[in-house]
Coordinates of C-alpha atoms in Angstrom, one line a residue:
M1 CA 36.1 38.8 -19.2
T2 CA 35.5 42.3 -20.6
A3 CA 35.5 41.4 -24.3
P4 CA 35.2 38.3 -26.5
H5 CA 38.5 36.5 -27.0
V6 CA 40.3 34.3 -29.4
I7 CA 43.0 32.4 -27.6
V8 CA 45.9 31.2 -29.8
L9 CA 47.7 28.4 -28.0
F10 CA 51.2 27.8 -29.4
G11 CA 52.7 24.5 -28.4
S12 CA 49.2 23.2 -27.9
T13 CA 50.2 19.5 -28.0
G14 CA 53.1 19.9 -25.5
D15 CA 53.2 18.8 -21.9
L16 CA 52.3 22.1 -20.3
A17 CA 49.2 22.4 -22.6
K18 CA 48.1 18.9 -21.7
R19 CA 48.7 19.2 -18.0
K20 CA 47.6 22.7 -17.2
L21 CA 46.4 24.9 -20.1
L22 CA 43.7 22.8 -21.8
P23 CA 42.2 21.5 -18.5
G24 CA 42.4 25.1 -17.2
L25 CA 40.6 26.5 -20.2
L26 CA 37.9 23.8 -19.8
R27 CA 37.4 24.7 -16.1
L28 CA 37.2 28.4 -16.9
T29 CA 34.6 27.6 -19.5
Q30 CA 32.6 25.5 -17.1
A31 CA 32.7 28.3 -14.5
G32 CA 31.1 30.7 -17.0
L33 CA 34.3 32.8 -17.3
L34 CA 34.9 32.1 -21.0
K35 CA 31.5 32.7 -22.5
E36 CA 32.5 34.3 -25.8
C37 CA 35.7 32.6 -26.7
R38 CA 37.4 30.5 -29.3
I39 CA 40.6 28.5 -28.9
V40 CA 43.0 28.0 -31.8
G41 CA 45.7 25.4 -31.2
T42 CA 48.9 25.3 -33.2
S43 CA 52.1 23.2 -33.0
L44 CA 54.5 21.2 -35.0
E45 CA 52.3 18.1 -34.9
E46 CA 50.9 17.2 -38.3
I47 CA 47.3 16.6 -37.1
D48 CA 43.9 18.1 -37.9
T49 CA 41.2 19.7 -35.7
E50 CA 39.4 16.5 -35.0
S51 CA 42.6 14.8 -33.8
F52 CA 43.5 17.8 -31.6
I53 CA 40.1 17.7 -30.0
R54 CA 40.6 14.1 -29.1
L55 CA 44.0 15.0 -27.7
A56 CA 42.4 17.8 -25.6
Y57 CA 39.7 15.4 -24.4
G58 CA 42.4 12.9 -23.2
A59 CA 44.3 15.7 -21.5
C60 CA 41.3 17.1 -19.7
A61 CA 40.2 13.6 -18.7
E62 CA 43.6 12.8 -17.2
F63 CA 44.6 16.1 -15.6
G64 CA 41.3 18.0 -15.2
K65 CA 39.3 18.4 -12.0
G66 CA 36.0 16.5 -11.6
Q67 CA 33.9 14.5 -14.0
L68 CA 34.1 15.2 -17.7
D69 CA 30.4 15.8 -18.4
D70 CA 29.5 15.1 -22.0
G71 CA 27.3 18.1 -22.4
K72 CA 29.9 20.5 -21.1
W73 CA 32.6 18.8 -23.1
E74 CA 30.7 19.2 -26.3
K75 CA 30.3 22.9 -25.7
F76 CA 34.1 23.3 -25.0
A77 CA 35.0 21.1 -28.1
S78 CA 32.9 23.4 -30.3
M79 CA 35.2 26.3 -29.3
I80 CA 38.4 24.5 -30.5
S81 CA 40.2 24.5 -33.9
Y82 CA 43.7 23.6 -34.9
V83 CA 46.2 24.8 -37.5
R84 CA 49.6 23.2 -38.2
Q85 CA 52.7 25.4 -37.8
S86 CA 54.0 24.1 -41.1
E87 CA 51.2 25.9 -42.9
G88 CA 52.8 29.3 -42.1
P89 CA 51.6 32.7 -40.8
H90 CA 48.9 33.2 -43.3
A91 CA 47.2 30.0 -42.4
L92 CA 47.3 30.9 -38.8
A93 CA 45.8 34.3 -39.6
E94 CA 43.1 32.7 -41.5
A95 CA 42.2 30.3 -38.7
V96 CA 42.1 33.2 -36.2
H97 CA 39.9 35.4 -38.4
K98 CA 37.6 32.4 -38.9
A99 CA 37.4 32.0 -35.1
E100 CA 36.6 35.7 -34.8
A101 CA 33.8 35.4 -37.3
E102 CA 32.3 32.4 -35.4
L103 CA 31.9 34.5 -32.3
G104 CA 29.4 36.7 -34.2
V105 CA 30.1 39.6 -31.9
E106 CA 30.1 43.2 -33.2
G107 CA 33.0 45.3 -32.1
D108 CA 36.5 44.4 -31.2
V109 CA 37.5 40.8 -30.4
R110 CA 40.7 40.6 -28.4
L111 CA 43.4 38.1 -29.0
L112 CA 45.5 36.3 -26.4
H113 CA 48.6 34.4 -27.6
Y114 CA 50.0 31.9 -25.1
L115 CA 53.6 31.0 -26.0
S116 CA 53.9 27.5 -24.5
V117 CA 57.1 26.9 -26.5
P118 CA 60.8 26.4 -25.8
P119 CA 62.7 29.7 -25.1
K120 CA 64.6 29.5 -28.3
A121 CA 61.3 29.4 -30.3
A122 CA 59.7 32.4 -28.6
L123 CA 61.1 35.0 -30.9
D124 CA 60.2 33.0 -34.0
V125 CA 56.6 32.9 -32.7
I126 CA 56.6 36.6 -32.1
H127 CA 57.8 37.4 -35.6
Q128 CA 55.3 34.9 -37.0
L129 CA 52.5 36.9 -35.2
E130 CA 53.8 40.1 -36.7
E131 CA 53.9 38.6 -40.2
A132 CA 50.4 37.2 -39.7
G133 CA 49.1 40.6 -38.7
L134 CA 47.9 39.4 -35.3
V135 CA 49.6 42.0 -33.1
E136 CA 46.9 44.6 -32.9
R137 CA 44.2 44.1 -30.2
S138 CA 46.4 41.3 -28.8
R139 CA 48.3 40.3 -25.6
I140 CA 50.9 37.6 -25.3
I141 CA 51.8 35.3 -22.4
M142 CA 55.5 34.3 -22.3
E143 CA 56.9 31.4 -20.3
K144 CA 60.3 31.5 -18.5
P145 CA 63.2 31.8 -18.7
F146 CA 63.3 35.4 -19.7
G147 CA 67.0 35.4 -20.8
T148 CA 69.9 33.7 -19.1
D149 CA 71.9 36.7 -18.0
L150 CA 71.7 40.5 -18.2
D151 CA 72.8 40.8 -21.8
S152 CA 70.5 38.1 -23.1
A153 CA 67.5 39.6 -21.1
V154 CA 68.1 43.1 -22.5
A155 CA 68.4 41.7 -26.0
L156 CA 65.3 39.6 -25.7
N157 CA 63.2 42.5 -24.3
R158 CA 64.5 44.8 -27.0
E159 CA 63.5 42.4 -29.8
V160 CA 60.1 41.6 -28.3
H161 CA 59.4 45.3 -27.8
Q162 CA 59.9 45.8 -31.6
V163 CA 56.7 43.9 -32.1
F164 CA 54.7 44.2 -28.8
D165 CA 54.4 47.1 -26.4
E166 CA 55.3 46.3 -22.8
S167 CA 51.6 46.7 -21.8
Q168 CA 50.8 43.7 -24.1
I169 CA 53.4 41.4 -22.6
F170 CA 52.6 39.0 -19.7
R171 CA 55.6 37.1 -18.4
I172 CA 54.0 34.3 -16.4
D173 CA 55.1 33.0 -13.0
H174 CA 52.7 30.4 -11.8
F175 CA 54.0 30.7 -8.2
L176 CA 52.3 34.1 -8.0
G177 CA 49.0 32.8 -9.3
K178 CA 48.5 30.6 -6.2
E179 CA 46.0 31.7 -3.6
A180 CA 48.6 31.5 -0.9
A181 CA 51.0 33.9 -2.7
Q182 CA 48.2 36.4 -3.1
N183 CA 47.2 35.9 0.5
I184 CA 50.6 37.3 1.6
L185 CA 49.4 40.8 0.5
A186 CA 46.1 40.4 2.4
F187 CA 47.8 39.0 5.4
R188 CA 50.5 41.7 5.5
F189 CA 48.5 44.8 4.8
A190 CA 45.0 44.1 6.1
N191 CA 45.9 43.1 9.7
G192 CA 46.9 45.5 12.4
L193 CA 48.5 42.5 14.2
F194 CA 51.2 41.9 11.7
E195 CA 51.7 45.0 9.6
P196 CA 53.5 47.0 12.3
I197 CA 56.0 44.2 13.0
W198 CA 56.9 43.4 9.3
N199 CA 60.4 44.9 9.5
R200 CA 64.0 44.5 10.8
N201 CA 63.1 45.4 14.3
F202 CA 61.0 42.3 14.9
I203 CA 61.9 39.8 12.1
Q204 CA 65.1 37.8 12.6
H205 CA 65.3 36.1 9.1
V206 CA 63.2 34.8 6.3
Q207 CA 63.4 31.5 4.4
I208 CA 61.8 30.7 1.0
D209 CA 62.2 27.0 0.5
V210 CA 61.1 25.1 -2.6
P211 CA 62.6 21.5 -2.5
E212 CA 61.4 19.1 -5.2
T213 CA 61.5 15.3 -5.2
L214 CA 61.5 14.9 -9.0
G215 CA 64.7 14.5 -10.9
L216 CA 65.4 15.7 -14.4
E217 CA 64.5 12.7 -16.5
G218 CA 63.6 13.9 -20.0
R219 CA 64.6 17.6 -19.2
T220 CA 68.4 17.3 -19.0
S221 CA 69.0 19.0 -22.4
F222 CA 67.0 22.1 -21.2
Y223 CA 68.5 22.0 -17.8
E224 CA 72.1 21.9 -19.0
S225 CA 71.6 25.4 -20.4
T226 CA 69.9 26.8 -17.3
G227 CA 70.5 25.1 -14.0
A228 CA 68.5 25.6 -10.8
Y229 CA 69.4 29.3 -10.4
R230 CA 68.2 30.4 -13.8
D231 CA 65.2 28.0 -13.8
M232 CA 63.8 28.6 -10.4
V233 CA 65.4 31.5 -8.4
V234 CA 65.2 34.4 -10.8
T235 CA 61.7 33.5 -12.2
H236 CA 60.0 32.1 -9.1
L237 CA 61.6 32.5 -5.7
M238 CA 62.7 36.2 -6.3
Q239 CA 59.1 37.1 -7.3
V240 CA 57.7 35.5 -4.1
L241 CA 60.5 37.4 -2.1
A242 CA 59.2 40.7 -3.6
F243 CA 55.7 40.1 -2.3
M244 CA 57.2 39.3 1.1
A245 CA 59.4 42.4 1.2
M246 CA 57.7 45.1 -0.7
E247 CA 56.5 48.4 0.8
P248 CA 52.7 49.0 1.0
P249 CA 51.6 50.0 -2.5
T250 CA 49.3 53.0 -2.9
S251 CA 46.6 50.6 -4.2
L252 CA 46.3 47.0 -5.3
L253 CA 46.3 48.0 -9.0
P254 CA 49.0 46.5 -11.2
G255 CA 51.1 49.7 -11.6
P256 CA 51.7 50.4 -7.9
I257 CA 52.4 46.8 -7.1
S258 CA 54.9 46.4 -9.9
D259 CA 56.6 49.7 -8.8
E260 CA 57.0 48.3 -5.2
K261 CA 58.4 45.0 -6.4
L262 CA 60.9 46.8 -8.6
K263 CA 62.1 48.8 -5.6
V264 CA 62.8 45.6 -3.7
F265 CA 64.9 44.3 -6.6
R266 CA 66.8 47.6 -6.8
S267 CA 67.5 47.5 -3.1
M268 CA 69.0 44.0 -3.2
K269 CA 72.7 43.8 -2.7
P270 CA 74.5 42.0 -5.6
I271 CA 74.6 38.3 -5.1
E272 CA 78.2 37.3 -4.3
P273 CA 79.5 33.7 -4.8
H274 CA 80.4 33.3 -1.1
D275 CA 76.7 33.7 -0.2
V276 CA 75.7 30.8 -2.5
V277 CA 75.9 27.0 -2.3
R278 CA 75.5 25.1 -5.5
G279 CA 74.9 21.3 -5.6
Q280 CA 74.4 18.5 -8.0
Y281 CA 72.7 15.2 -7.1
N282 CA 74.7 12.0 -7.5
G283 CA 73.7 10.3 -10.7
Y284 CA 73.0 13.5 -12.7
R285 CA 76.2 13.2 -14.7
G286 CA 76.1 10.3 -17.1
K287 CA 72.5 10.9 -18.1
E288 CA 72.0 11.4 -21.9
E289 CA 72.8 15.0 -23.0
V290 CA 74.8 15.6 -19.8
A291 CA 78.5 16.2 -20.0
E292 CA 80.7 13.9 -18.1
Y293 CA 82.1 16.8 -16.0
S294 CA 78.9 18.9 -16.1
D295 CA 79.0 22.0 -13.8
T296 CA 75.3 22.5 -13.9
E297 CA 73.6 22.9 -10.5
T298 CA 70.5 20.9 -9.7
F299 CA 70.4 22.5 -6.3
I300 CA 71.0 26.0 -5.0
A301 CA 70.8 27.8 -1.7
L302 CA 71.7 31.5 -1.3
R303 CA 71.6 34.4 1.1
I304 CA 69.9 37.6 -0.1
E305 CA 70.2 41.0 1.6
I306 CA 67.9 43.9 1.0
D307 CA 69.6 47.1 1.9
N308 CA 66.7 49.5 2.7
W309 CA 65.1 51.0 5.8
R310 CA 62.7 48.1 6.3
W311 CA 65.1 45.1 5.8
A312 CA 68.7 46.2 6.4
G313 CA 70.5 43.4 8.3
V314 CA 67.7 40.8 7.9
P315 CA 69.0 37.8 5.8
F316 CA 66.6 36.1 3.3
F317 CA 67.6 32.5 2.7
L318 CA 66.4 30.8 -0.6
R319 CA 66.7 27.1 -1.3
T320 CA 65.5 24.9 -4.2
G321 CA 66.7 21.7 -5.9
K322 CA 65.8 18.4 -7.5
K323 CA 65.7 14.9 -5.9
L324 CA 65.4 16.3 -2.4
A325 CA 63.9 14.7 0.7
E326 CA 60.4 16.3 0.3
G327 CA 58.5 18.4 -2.1
A328 CA 57.3 21.7 -0.5
R329 CA 56.8 25.4 -1.2
I330 CA 57.3 27.2 2.1
I331 CA 57.8 30.8 3.2
S332 CA 58.9 30.9 6.9
I333 CA 59.4 34.1 8.9
A334 CA 61.4 33.8 12.1
F335 CA 60.7 36.5 14.7
K336 CA 63.4 37.9 17.0
E337 CA 63.4 36.3 20.5
P338 CA 62.7 38.3 23.6
P339 CA 65.1 38.2 26.6
L340 CA 64.5 34.8 28.3
S341 CA 66.6 35.2 31.5
M342 CA 63.5 35.4 33.7
F343 CA 62.6 31.7 32.9
P344 CA 64.3 29.1 35.1
A345 CA 66.7 26.6 33.9
G346 CA 65.0 23.5 32.4
S347 CA 61.9 25.5 31.4
N348 CA 62.6 24.9 27.7
A349 CA 62.3 28.6 26.9
G350 CA 63.9 29.2 23.5
M351 CA 65.0 25.6 23.1
Q352 CA 62.8 24.9 20.0
G353 CA 63.8 28.0 18.1
P354 CA 62.1 31.3 17.6
D355 CA 58.4 31.9 16.9
H356 CA 57.6 31.4 13.2
L357 CA 54.9 32.5 10.8
T358 CA 54.8 30.0 7.9
F359 CA 53.0 30.2 4.5
D360 CA 52.6 27.0 2.6
L361 CA 52.3 27.8 -1.1
A362 CA 51.3 24.4 -2.2
D363 CA 47.9 23.8 -4.0
Q364 CA 46.3 23.3 -0.5
S365 CA 47.4 26.7 0.8
R366 CA 48.0 26.9 4.6
M367 CA 49.4 29.2 7.2
S368 CA 50.8 28.5 10.6
L369 CA 51.9 30.6 13.6
S370 CA 54.1 28.8 16.1
F371 CA 54.9 30.2 19.6
Y372 CA 55.7 29.1 23.1
G373 CA 53.1 28.4 25.7
K374 CA 53.0 26.9 29.2
R375 CA 52.6 23.2 29.5
P376 CA 49.7 22.4 31.8
G377 CA 50.8 21.2 35.2
P378 CA 53.1 22.4 38.1
G379 CA 56.1 24.5 37.4
M380 CA 57.1 26.7 34.4
Q381 CA 57.5 24.2 31.6
L382 CA 57.2 25.7 28.1
E383 CA 56.3 23.9 24.9
K384 CA 56.0 24.9 21.2
L385 CA 52.3 25.4 20.1
S386 CA 50.8 26.5 16.8
M387 CA 47.7 28.0 15.3
Q388 CA 47.0 26.8 11.8
F389 CA 44.7 27.8 9.0
A390 CA 44.0 25.9 5.7
T391 CA 42.2 27.5 2.7
H392 CA 40.7 24.2 1.6
E393 CA 38.9 23.9 5.0
T394 CA 36.8 26.9 4.2
A395 CA 33.4 26.9 2.5
S396 CA 34.6 29.2 -0.3
S397 CA 37.5 27.0 -1.3
V398 CA 35.4 25.3 -4.0
G399 CA 35.7 28.4 -6.1
V400 CA 39.5 28.7 -6.0
L401 CA 41.1 28.9 -9.4
E402 CA 44.4 27.1 -10.0
A403 CA 47.4 29.2 -10.8
Y404 CA 47.4 28.9 -14.5
E405 CA 43.6 29.5 -14.7
R406 CA 43.8 32.6 -12.6
L407 CA 46.8 34.0 -14.6
I408 CA 45.2 33.3 -18.0
L409 CA 42.0 35.1 -16.8
D410 CA 44.1 38.1 -15.5
A411 CA 45.9 38.3 -18.9
M412 CA 42.6 38.4 -20.7
R413 CA 41.5 41.2 -18.4
G414 CA 44.8 43.1 -18.9
D415 CA 45.8 42.8 -15.2
H416 CA 49.6 42.8 -14.8
T417 CA 49.5 42.5 -11.0
L418 CA 50.9 38.9 -10.8
F419 CA 53.2 39.2 -13.8
T420 CA 56.8 40.2 -14.2
T421 CA 58.0 43.3 -15.9
A422 CA 61.0 43.8 -18.3
A423 CA 62.6 46.3 -15.8
G424 CA 62.2 43.8 -12.9
I425 CA 63.7 40.9 -14.9
E426 CA 66.7 43.1 -16.0
T427 CA 67.3 44.3 -12.5
L428 CA 67.4 40.8 -11.2
W429 CA 69.9 39.7 -13.8
E430 CA 72.0 42.8 -13.0
K431 CA 72.1 41.8 -9.3
S432 CA 73.0 38.2 -10.3
M433 CA 76.0 39.0 -12.4
P434 CA 78.7 38.5 -9.7
L435 CA 77.3 34.9 -9.1
L436 CA 77.0 34.1 -12.9
Q437 CA 80.5 35.4 -13.7
S438 CA 82.2 33.5 -10.8
P439 CA 79.9 30.6 -9.7
P440 CA 81.2 28.5 -6.7
P441 CA 81.9 24.9 -7.5
V442 CA 79.0 22.4 -7.4
R443 CA 79.0 20.1 -4.4
A444 CA 77.6 16.5 -4.7
Y445 CA 74.6 15.5 -2.6
A446 CA 72.7 12.3 -2.2
P447 CA 69.2 11.9 -3.7
D448 CA 66.5 12.2 -1.1
S449 CA 68.7 14.4 1.1
W450 CA 68.3 18.1 1.8
G451 CA 71.3 19.1 -0.3
P452 CA 75.0 19.6 0.3
N453 CA 76.2 19.9 3.9
A454 CA 77.5 23.4 3.2
I455 CA 74.0 24.7 3.5
H456 CA 74.2 24.6 7.3
Q457 CA 77.2 26.9 7.3
L458 CA 75.3 29.2 4.9
V459 CA 72.3 29.6 7.2
A460 CA 74.3 29.7 10.5
P461 CA 73.8 30.8 13.3
Y462 CA 70.2 29.9 12.3
A463 CA 68.8 26.6 11.1
W464 CA 66.8 25.5 8.1
R465 CA 63.0 25.4 8.8
L466 CA 62.6 22.3 6.7
P467 CA 62.3 19.5 7.7
F468 CA 59.5 20.7 10.1
E469 CA 59.6 19.9 13.7
R470 CA 55.9 19.1 13.5
S471 CA 53.6 18.1 10.7
W472 CA 50.6 20.1 9.5
R473 CA 47.5 19.4 11.6
D474 CA 44.9 17.0 10.1
P475 CA 41.5 18.5 10.9
N476 CA 39.9 15.0 10.5
S477 CA 42.2 13.4 13.0
K478 CA 40.8 12.8 16.5
G479 CA 42.5 14.4 19.4
Q480 CA 44.0 17.4 17.5

């Protein structure tokens, strides 16, 4: 932190606040990163500060990391206050000014407003902040979705910009807050082994695969207005794709990285319906708040092409969906195969697919490089081998911040590197319009499967990387 802060947490009694934000703020405090800070919670719940502190304690006890030490909790609890939304903008302003005064720090105190609210409520909160006089010296964190198509995104950005400058706005994507996502930049640009081959001359295709095992219980009302494409692809998978495909920035500062991500989005070909498979799991229809003939996709797979000098001709395959066979967050790069005619018949050369470099973006971030090697013994028999690395096996892993913790800290520091810009979002919606205007029909798929069968025609002549042909290595297992 470079300045004292008051964090105003809108939607402070909601699910995201309980699971991620309150435990994350506690952990940042315990790590000594929120030394001069106050937290003002606000929501529609008709409770007082004491009740909110009890709610925060329960959330941190259930979802936080490690033991909840009484001494450390008391320090955190002393930072918290609560104001009801029903009391209006002036009560909110009064609570914030009181928190500023409690800091007892001369000079400017910065404000960070976290909008953990439904999309329809975001603009109301922004205008409330304007009426309360809490715009100056402040930054806001906004949750997805950032519009539902090009027109709505442009309109949303226009209205937000009437109150906040773009430099004050932080559109959050927790995928990019993960260590593994950031490690892509280090892996690509810091290694002479991989940087020269990160292009169409050596890479055959790329897959970004984010299957989920959870269904939509309790979220069907929200999902009916969005679907898998709006909920996951524009806001998450495309942002990861940009890290994968961007040109080397002039520096790792926020400006140059945002510029290179935007160039990737502008180089994308429009997303045509024939390059997309939409699916809906059996049993989705008939749920409360779901139409009997709902056309909302709970699964989507698509082919993306980036028409620039680095990537022309290299397909990027994206897949995500609910109630699938596994939960995973995988980026897999398949390298082009060399000529294999020198190897005798029966050698197994090329029989287990191309060499792959795999990033696992799960909380326990891992990387794997698979390749062919000779099986010990007589003759030329090849087998698929792999080298694997896991962040949590290193001594420094204890200091790793979770995604929301890292992104909150970055927003407080004014670092936009891992956040999405208005221009980037609008460009993605522009490229999405052919699909949104003429979506292909949804295809049924069974829960606990990998989606509709049509996904295999989409990826042909290649094959989906998930499910893996081998599991991640367990370092504690004997004989590995």
